[in-house]
Tab-separated table of C-alpha atoms and ligand atoms in Angstrom:
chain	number	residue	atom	x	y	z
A	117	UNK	CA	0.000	0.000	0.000
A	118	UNK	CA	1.054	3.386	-1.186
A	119	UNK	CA	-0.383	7.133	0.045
A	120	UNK	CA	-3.091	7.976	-2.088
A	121	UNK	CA	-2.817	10.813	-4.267
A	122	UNK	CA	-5.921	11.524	-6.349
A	123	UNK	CA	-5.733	12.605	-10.211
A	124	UNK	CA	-6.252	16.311	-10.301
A	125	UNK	CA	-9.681	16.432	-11.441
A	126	UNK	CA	-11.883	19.793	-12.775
A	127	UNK	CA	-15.327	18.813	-11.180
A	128	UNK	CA	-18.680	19.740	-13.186
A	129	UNK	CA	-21.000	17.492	-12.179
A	130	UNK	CA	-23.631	17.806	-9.364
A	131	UNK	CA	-21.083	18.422	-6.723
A	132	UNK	CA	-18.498	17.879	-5.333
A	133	UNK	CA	-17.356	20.816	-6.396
A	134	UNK	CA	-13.970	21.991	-7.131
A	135	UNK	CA	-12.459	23.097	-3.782
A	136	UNK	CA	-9.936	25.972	-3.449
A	137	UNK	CA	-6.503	25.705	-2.388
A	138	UNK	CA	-7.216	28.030	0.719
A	139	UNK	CA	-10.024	25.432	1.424
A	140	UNK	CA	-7.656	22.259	1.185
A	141	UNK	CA	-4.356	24.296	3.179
A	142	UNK	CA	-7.264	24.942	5.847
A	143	UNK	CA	-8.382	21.776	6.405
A	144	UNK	CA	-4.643	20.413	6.507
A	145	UNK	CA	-3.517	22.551	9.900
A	146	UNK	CA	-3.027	20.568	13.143
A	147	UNK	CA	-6.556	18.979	14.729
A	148	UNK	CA	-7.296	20.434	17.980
A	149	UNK	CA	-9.811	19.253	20.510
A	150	UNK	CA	-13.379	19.794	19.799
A	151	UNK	CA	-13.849	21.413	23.329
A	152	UNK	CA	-10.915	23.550	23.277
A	153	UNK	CA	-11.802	27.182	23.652
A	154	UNK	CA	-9.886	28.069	20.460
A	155	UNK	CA	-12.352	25.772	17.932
A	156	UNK	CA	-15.152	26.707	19.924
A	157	UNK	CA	-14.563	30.430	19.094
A	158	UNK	CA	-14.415	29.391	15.552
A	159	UNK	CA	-17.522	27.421	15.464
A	160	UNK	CA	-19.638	30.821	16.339
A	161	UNK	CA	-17.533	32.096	13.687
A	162	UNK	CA	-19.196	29.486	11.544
A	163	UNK	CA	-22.782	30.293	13.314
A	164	UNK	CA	-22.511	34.063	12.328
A	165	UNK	CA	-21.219	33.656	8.594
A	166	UNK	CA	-24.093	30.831	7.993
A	167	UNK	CA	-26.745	33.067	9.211
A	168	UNK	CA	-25.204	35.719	6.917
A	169	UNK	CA	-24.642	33.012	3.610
A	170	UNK	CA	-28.598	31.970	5.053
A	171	UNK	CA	-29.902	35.640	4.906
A	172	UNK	CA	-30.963	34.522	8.518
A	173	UNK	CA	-31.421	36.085	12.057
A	174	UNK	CA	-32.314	32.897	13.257
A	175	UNK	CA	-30.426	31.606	16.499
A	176	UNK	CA	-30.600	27.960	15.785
A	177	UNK	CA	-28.077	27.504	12.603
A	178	UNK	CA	-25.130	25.472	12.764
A	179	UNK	CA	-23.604	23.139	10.654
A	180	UNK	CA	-24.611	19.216	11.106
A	181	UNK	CA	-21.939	16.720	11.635
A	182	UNK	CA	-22.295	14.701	8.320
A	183	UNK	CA	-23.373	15.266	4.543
A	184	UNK	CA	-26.378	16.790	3.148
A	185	UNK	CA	-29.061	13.661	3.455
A	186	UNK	CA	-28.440	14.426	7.242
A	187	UNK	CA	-29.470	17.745	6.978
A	188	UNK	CA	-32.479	16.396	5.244
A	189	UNK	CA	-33.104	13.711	7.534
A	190	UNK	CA	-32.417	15.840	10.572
A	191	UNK	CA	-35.164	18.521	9.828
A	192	UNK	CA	-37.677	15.797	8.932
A	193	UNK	CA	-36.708	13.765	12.384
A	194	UNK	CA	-37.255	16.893	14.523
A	195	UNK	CA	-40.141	18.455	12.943
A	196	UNK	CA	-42.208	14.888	12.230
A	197	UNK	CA	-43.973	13.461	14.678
A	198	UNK	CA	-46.197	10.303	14.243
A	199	UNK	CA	-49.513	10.540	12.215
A	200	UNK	CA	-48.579	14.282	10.786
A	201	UNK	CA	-49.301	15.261	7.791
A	202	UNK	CA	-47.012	16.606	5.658
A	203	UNK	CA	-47.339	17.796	2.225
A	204	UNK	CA	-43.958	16.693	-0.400
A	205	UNK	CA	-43.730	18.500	-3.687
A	206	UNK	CA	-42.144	16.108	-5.824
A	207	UNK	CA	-40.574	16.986	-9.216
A	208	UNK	CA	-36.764	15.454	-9.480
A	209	UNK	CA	-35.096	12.587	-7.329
A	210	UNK	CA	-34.746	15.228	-3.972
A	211	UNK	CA	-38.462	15.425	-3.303
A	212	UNK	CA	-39.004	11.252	-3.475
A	213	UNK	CA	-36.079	11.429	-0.414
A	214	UNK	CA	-38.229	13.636	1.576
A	215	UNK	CA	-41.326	11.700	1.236
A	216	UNK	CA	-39.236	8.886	2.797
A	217	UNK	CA	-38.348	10.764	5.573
A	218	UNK	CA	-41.336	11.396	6.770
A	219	UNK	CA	-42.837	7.939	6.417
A	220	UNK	CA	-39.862	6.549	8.011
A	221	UNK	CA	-40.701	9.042	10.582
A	222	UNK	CA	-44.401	7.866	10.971
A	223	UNK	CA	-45.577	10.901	9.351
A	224	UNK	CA	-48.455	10.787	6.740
A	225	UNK	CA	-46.899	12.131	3.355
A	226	UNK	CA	-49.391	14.066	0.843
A	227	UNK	CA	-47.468	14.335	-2.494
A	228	UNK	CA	-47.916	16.874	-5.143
A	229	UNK	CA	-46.279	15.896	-8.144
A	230	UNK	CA	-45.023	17.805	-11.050
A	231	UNK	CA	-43.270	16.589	-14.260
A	232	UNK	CA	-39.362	16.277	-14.011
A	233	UNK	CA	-37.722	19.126	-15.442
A	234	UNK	CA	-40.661	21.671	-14.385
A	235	UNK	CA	-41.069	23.536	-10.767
A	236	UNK	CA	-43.507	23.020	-8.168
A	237	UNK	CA	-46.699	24.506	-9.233
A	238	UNK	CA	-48.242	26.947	-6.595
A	239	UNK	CA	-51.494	26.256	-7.546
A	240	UNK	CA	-51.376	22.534	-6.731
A	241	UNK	CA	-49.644	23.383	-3.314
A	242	UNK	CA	-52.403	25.430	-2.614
A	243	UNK	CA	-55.362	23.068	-3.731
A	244	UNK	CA	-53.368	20.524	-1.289
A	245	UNK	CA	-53.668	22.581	1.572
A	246	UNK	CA	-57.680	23.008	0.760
A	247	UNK	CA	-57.629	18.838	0.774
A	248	UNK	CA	-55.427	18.707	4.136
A	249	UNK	CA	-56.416	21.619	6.183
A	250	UNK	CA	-54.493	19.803	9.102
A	251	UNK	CA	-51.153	19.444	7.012
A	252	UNK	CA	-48.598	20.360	9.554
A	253	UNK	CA	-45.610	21.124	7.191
A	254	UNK	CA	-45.256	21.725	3.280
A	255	UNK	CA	-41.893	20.490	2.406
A	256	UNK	CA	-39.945	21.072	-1.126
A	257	UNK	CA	-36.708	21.231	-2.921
A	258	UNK	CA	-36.115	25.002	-3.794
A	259	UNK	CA	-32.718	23.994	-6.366
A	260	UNK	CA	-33.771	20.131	-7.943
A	261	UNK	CA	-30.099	19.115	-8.616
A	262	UNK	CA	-31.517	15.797	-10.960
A	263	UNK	CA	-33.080	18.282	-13.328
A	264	UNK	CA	-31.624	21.709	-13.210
A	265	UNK	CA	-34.940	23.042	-11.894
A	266	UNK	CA	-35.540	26.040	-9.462
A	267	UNK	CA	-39.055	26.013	-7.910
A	268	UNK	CA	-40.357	29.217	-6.537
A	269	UNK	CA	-39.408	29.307	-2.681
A	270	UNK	CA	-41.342	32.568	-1.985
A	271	UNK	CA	-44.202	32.126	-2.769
A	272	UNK	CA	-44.310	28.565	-1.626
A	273	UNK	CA	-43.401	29.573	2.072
A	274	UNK	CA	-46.072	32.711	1.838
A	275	UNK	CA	-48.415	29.474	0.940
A	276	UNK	CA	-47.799	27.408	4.378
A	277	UNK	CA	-48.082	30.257	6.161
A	278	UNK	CA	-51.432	31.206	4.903
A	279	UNK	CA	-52.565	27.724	6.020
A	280	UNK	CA	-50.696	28.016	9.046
A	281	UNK	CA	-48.127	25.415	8.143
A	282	UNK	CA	-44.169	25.475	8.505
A	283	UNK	CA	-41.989	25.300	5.510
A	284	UNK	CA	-39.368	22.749	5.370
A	285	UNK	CA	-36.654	23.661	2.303
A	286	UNK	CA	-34.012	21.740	0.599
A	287	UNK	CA	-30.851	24.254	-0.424
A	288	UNK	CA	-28.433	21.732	-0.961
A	289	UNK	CA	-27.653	23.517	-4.109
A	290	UNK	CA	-29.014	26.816	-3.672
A	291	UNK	CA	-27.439	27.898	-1.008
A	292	UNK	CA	-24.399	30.424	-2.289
A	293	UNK	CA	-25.680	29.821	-5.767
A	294	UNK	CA	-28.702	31.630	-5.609
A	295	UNK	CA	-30.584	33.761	-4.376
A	296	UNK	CA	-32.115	32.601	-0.992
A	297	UNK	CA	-33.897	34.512	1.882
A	298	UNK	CA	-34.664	32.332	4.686
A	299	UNK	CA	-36.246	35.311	6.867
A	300	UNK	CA	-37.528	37.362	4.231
A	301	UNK	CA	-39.065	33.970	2.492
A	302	UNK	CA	-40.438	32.884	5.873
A	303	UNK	CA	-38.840	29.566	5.496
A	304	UNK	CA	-38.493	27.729	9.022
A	305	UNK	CA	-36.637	24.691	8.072
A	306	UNK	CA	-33.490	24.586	5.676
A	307	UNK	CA	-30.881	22.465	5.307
A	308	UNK	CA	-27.624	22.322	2.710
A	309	UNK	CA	-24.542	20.629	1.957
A	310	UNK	CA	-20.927	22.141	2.093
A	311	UNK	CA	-20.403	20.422	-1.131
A	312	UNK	CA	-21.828	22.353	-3.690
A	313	UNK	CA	-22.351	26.118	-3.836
A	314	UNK	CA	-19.843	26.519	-0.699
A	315	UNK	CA	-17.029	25.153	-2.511
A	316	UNK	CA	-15.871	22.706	0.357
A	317	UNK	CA	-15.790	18.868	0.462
A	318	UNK	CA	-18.606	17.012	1.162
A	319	UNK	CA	-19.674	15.957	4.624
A	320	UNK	CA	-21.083	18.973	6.643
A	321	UNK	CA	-24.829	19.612	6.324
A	322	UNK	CA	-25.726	23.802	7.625
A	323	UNK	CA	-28.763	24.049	8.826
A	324	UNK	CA	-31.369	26.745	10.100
A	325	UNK	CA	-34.854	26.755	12.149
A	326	UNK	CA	-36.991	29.614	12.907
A	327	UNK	CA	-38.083	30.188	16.165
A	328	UNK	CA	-41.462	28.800	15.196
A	329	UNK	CA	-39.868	25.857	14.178
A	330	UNK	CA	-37.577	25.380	17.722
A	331	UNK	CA	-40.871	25.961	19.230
A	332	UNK	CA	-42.752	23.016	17.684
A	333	UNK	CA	-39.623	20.754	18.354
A	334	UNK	CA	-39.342	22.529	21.854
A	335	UNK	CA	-43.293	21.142	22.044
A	336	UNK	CA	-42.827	17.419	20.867
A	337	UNK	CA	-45.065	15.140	22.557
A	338	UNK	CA	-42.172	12.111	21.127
A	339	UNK	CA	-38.842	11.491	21.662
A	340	UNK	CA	-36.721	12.319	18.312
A	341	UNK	CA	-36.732	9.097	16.253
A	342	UNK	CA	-32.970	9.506	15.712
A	343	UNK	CA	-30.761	10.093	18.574
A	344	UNK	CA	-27.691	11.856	16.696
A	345	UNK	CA	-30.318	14.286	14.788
A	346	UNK	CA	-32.273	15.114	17.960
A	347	UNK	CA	-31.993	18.806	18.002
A	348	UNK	CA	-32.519	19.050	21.610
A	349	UNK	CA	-28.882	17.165	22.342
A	350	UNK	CA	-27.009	18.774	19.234
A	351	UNK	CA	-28.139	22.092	20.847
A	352	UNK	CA	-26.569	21.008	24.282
A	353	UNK	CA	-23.057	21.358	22.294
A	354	UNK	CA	-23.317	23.881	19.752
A	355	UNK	CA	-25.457	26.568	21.880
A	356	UNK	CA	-24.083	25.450	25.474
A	357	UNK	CA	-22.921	29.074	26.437
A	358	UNK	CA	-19.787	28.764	27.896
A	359	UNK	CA	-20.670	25.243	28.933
A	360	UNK	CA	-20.786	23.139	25.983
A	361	UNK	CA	-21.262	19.265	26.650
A	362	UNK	CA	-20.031	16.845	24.400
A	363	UNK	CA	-22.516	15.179	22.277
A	364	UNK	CA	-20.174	13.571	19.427
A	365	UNK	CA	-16.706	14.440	18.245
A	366	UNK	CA	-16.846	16.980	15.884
A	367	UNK	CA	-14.993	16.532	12.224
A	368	UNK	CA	-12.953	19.540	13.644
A	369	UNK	CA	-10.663	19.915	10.384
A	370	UNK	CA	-13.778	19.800	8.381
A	371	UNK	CA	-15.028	22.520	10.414
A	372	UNK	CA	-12.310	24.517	10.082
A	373	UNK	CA	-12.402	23.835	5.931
A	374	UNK	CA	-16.112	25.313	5.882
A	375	UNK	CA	-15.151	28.311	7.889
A	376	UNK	CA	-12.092	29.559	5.563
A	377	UNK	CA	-15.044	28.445	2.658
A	378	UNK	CA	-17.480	30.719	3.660
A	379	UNK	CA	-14.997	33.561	4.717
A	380	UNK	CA	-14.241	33.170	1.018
A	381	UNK	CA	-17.914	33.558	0.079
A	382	UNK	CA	-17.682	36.511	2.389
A	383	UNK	CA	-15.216	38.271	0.663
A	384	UNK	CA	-16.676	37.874	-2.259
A	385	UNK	CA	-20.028	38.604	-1.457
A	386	UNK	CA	-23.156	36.692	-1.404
A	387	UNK	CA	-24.697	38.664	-3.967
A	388	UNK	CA	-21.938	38.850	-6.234
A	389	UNK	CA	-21.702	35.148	-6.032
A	390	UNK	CA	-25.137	35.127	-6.947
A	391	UNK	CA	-24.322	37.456	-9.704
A	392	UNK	CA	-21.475	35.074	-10.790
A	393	UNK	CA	-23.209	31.753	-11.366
A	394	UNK	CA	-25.876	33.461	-13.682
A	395	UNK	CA	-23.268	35.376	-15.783
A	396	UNK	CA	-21.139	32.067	-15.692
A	397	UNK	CA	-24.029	30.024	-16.841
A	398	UNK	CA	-24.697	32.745	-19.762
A	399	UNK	CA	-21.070	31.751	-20.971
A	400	UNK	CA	-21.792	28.437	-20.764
A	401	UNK	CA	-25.174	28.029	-22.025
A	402	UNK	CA	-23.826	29.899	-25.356
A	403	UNK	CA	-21.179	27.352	-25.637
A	404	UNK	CA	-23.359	24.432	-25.061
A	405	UNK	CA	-25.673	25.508	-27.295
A	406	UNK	CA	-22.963	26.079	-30.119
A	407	UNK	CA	-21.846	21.943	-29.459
A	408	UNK	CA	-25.876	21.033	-30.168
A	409	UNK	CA	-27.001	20.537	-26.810
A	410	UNK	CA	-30.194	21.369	-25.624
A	411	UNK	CA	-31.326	22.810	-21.890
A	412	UNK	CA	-34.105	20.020	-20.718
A	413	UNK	CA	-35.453	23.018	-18.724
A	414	UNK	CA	-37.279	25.959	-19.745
A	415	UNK	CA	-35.119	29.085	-19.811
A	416	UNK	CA	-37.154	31.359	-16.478
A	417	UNK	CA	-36.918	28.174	-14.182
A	418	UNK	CA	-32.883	27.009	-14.964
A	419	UNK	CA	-30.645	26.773	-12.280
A	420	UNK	CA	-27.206	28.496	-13.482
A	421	UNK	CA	-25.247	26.609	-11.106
A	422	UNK	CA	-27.084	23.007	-12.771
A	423	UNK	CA	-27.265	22.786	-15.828
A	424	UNK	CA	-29.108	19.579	-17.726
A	425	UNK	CA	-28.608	19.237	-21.236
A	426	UNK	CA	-29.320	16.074	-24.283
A	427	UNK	CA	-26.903	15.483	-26.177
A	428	UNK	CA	-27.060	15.497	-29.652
A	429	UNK	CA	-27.932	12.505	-31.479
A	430	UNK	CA	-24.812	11.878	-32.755
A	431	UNK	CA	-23.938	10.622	-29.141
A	432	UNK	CA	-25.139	7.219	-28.905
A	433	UNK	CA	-23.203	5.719	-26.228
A	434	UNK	CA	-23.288	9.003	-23.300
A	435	UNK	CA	-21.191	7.124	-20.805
A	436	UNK	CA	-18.933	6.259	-23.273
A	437	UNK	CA	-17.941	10.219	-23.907
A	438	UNK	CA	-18.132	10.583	-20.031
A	439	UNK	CA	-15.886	8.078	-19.534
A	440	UNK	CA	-13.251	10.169	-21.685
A	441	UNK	CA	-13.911	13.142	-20.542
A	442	UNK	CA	-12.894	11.976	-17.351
A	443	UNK	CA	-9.701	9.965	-18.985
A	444	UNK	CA	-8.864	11.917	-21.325
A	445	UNK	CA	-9.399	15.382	-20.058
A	446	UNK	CA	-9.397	14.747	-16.429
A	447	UNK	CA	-13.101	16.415	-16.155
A	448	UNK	CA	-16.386	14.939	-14.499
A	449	UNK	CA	-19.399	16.021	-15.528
A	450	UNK	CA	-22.805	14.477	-13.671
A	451	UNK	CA	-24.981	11.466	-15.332
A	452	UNK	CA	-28.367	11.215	-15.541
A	453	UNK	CA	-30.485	10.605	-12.451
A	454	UNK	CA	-33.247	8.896	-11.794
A	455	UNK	CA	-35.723	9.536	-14.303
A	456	UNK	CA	-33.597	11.067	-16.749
A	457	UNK	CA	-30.693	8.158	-16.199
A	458	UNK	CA	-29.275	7.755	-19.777
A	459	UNK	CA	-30.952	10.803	-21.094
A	460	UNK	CA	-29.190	13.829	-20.321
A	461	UNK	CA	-25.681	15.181	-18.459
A	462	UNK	CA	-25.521	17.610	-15.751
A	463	UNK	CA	-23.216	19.751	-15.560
A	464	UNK	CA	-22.595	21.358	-12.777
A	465	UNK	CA	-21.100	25.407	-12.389
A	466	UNK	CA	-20.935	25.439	-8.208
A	467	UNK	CA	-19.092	27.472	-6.380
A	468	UNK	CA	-15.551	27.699	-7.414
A	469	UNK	CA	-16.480	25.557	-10.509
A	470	UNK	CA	-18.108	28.667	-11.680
A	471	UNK	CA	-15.513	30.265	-13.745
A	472	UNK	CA	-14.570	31.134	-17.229
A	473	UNK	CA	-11.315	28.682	-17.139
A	474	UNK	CA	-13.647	25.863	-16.151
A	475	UNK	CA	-16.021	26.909	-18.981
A	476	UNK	CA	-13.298	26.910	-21.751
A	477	UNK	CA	-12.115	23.253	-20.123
A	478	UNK	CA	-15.389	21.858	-20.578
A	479	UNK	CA	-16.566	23.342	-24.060
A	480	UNK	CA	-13.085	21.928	-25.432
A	481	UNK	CA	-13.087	19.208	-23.492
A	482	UNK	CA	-17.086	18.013	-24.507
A	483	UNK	CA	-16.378	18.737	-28.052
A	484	UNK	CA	-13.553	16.855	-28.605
A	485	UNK	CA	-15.012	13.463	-26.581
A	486	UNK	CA	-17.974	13.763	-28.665
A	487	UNK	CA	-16.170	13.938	-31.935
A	488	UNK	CA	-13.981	11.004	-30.968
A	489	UNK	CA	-16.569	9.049	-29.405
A	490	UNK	CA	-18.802	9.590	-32.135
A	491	UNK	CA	-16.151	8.206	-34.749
A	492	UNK	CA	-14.893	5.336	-32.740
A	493	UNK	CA	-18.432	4.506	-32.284
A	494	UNK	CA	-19.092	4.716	-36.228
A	495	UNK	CA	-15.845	1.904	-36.746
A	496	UNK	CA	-16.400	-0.716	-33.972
B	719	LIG	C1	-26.657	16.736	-3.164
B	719	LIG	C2	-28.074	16.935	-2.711
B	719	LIG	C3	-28.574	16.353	-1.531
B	719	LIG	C4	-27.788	15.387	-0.714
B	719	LIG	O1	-26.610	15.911	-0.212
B	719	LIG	P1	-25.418	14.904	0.179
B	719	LIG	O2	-24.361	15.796	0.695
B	719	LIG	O3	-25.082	14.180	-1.079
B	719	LIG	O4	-25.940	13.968	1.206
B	719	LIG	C5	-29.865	16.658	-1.157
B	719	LIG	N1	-30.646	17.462	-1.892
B	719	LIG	C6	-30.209	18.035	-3.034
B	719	LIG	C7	-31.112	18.939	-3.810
B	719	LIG	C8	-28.918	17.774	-3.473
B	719	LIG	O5	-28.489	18.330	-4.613
């Protein structure tokens, strides 16, 4: 056995991301203990710039110990309780998770479904409230990462309210990438992933509750189904003033990684990121479109930092011209998922992956894999 040095990779797919060099030197410096007064300074730190990178007053945000799906699975846990109704907009792979979560949970799951590829429509939202007066929560993915979809958060959230529900959000992939106002919005559950928009490896999951939220979990007539989500002992460590208990170890150097990644954001801006994945997808989009590929989404709903294309028809093996892209020009792009397996790439313009050198990689890069593939596929 040998140390393991990966290939240097350019990453376009559906995240990870690529990750900056400040990122990687920051997670590299010496581990310290998880109680020791000096991380525990930097984890408020981390508290204040999430709330900022959130657009967020709210005192309960902190970054879970683990990747995105615990995010997910942590708001569902705390905010479920048995026999609740909860209503799951489901238009990409992301919603069908959260309608798992809350049967697992012992919640009752009311689905409105729209086609893959297209947002949530309001209207049906609405007409499910009118059908389940009692629904408790309306839960949806704002940025669908399996179809390069943005659904309309606003006016969703203004829709639980009116029917006196709480709003549960995925922004695994909005979060830094677009815009997203958790106060203003009136969202009171949210959860993301460090991987994507933030630019940092996988494996941390920030989250945010309202206070109307912590109140209904403060209220639970069960015990948390899952004792490392339950918000009530996570609290104990990450809002213990002064007297923080332990609860679990946590991944200090990954901690430390997501801090010098959202300093970054921080410097930058959170609008002018915002500003940056649209004109970056602009670039891109033009390029794509020059190669023959087509957007599977229509152009007022796309995601700039996800974007899903067909392939011409030239391309009849798709793996086949991922497969060199990879080998050949040391670039991943994302596969089809779920419904649209086989049928389209994604390719992803996150974070630090959202810049004109990556753009010029992966125009070059895609044209010249599907010219080769194309021929060799033509001979053999
Ligand atoms: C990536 C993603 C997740 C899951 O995050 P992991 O870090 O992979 O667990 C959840 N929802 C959406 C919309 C995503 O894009």
């Amino acid at each position: 056995m040998q140390s393991f040095h990966p290939p240097k990779r350019t990453l376009m797919g559906p995240g990870p991301s690529d990750v900056p060099r400040r990122v990687l030197q920051a997670l590299a410096r010496p581990t310290i203990g998880h109680l020791d007064p000096a991380f525990v300074g930097m984890m408020d730190e981390v508290k204040i710039m999430l709330r900022q990178a959130f657009c967020t007053d709210n005192a309960l945000t902190f970054p879970i110990s683990a990747p995105g799906s615990a995010g997910m699975e942590c708001c569902f846990a705390n905010l479920v309780e048995p026999d609740d109704e909860v209503i799951i907009c489901i238009n990409g792979v992301f919603g069908g998770r959260m309608k798992e979560n809350v049967e697992r949970m012992g919640g009752i799951a009311h689905v409105v479904e729209d086609a893959w590829g297209t947002p949530v429509d309001p209207n049906k939202v609405r007409a499910a409230f009118v059908q389940h007066p009692k629904a408790k929560i309306l839960a949806f993915v704002h940025a669908e990462t399996s179809t390069g979809v943005r659904s309309d958060a606003k006016t969703l959230c203004a829709i639980a309210r009116e029917f006196g529900a709480l709003s549960l959000v995925d922004a695994v992939t909005s979060l830094g990438g677009i815009e997203l106002q958790v106060d203003a919005w009136g969202i009171d559950a949210i959860y993301s992933g460090s991987q994507k928009c933030l630019s940092c490896p996988p494996g941390l999951s920030p989250v945010s509750f309202s206070k109307r939220a912590a109140e209904v979990i403060a209220s639970r007539t069960h015990k948390v189904r899952s004792w490392f989500l339950d918000l009530s002992l996570v609290m104990a460590y990450w809002q213990g003033d002064g007297a923080r208990t332990y609860h679990h170890t946590a991944p200090v150097n990954a901690m430390v990684g997501l801090h010098e990644g959202l300093i970054m954001l921080h410097e930058e801006g959170l609008q002018n990121a915002w500003v940056r994945h649209g004109l970056m997808h602009e670039h891109l989009k033009a390029g794509l479109e020059n190669l023959g590929l087509r957007f599977v989404v229509e152009e007022q709903y796309r995601l700039p930092q996800l974007n899903a294309v067909q392939f011409p028809a030239s391309v009849q093996d798709e793996a086949k011209v991922r497969r060199h892209l990879l080998e050949q020009h040391n670039l991943e792009i994302g596969a089809g998922l779920g419904a649209l397996a086989g049928k389209v790439w994604r390719i992803g313009l996150m974070g630090a992956s959202a810049c004109e050198e990556n753009i010029e990689i992966c125009l070059s890069a895609l044209e010249a894999s599907i010219k080769q593939c194309g021929q060799t596929t033509a001979i053999d």
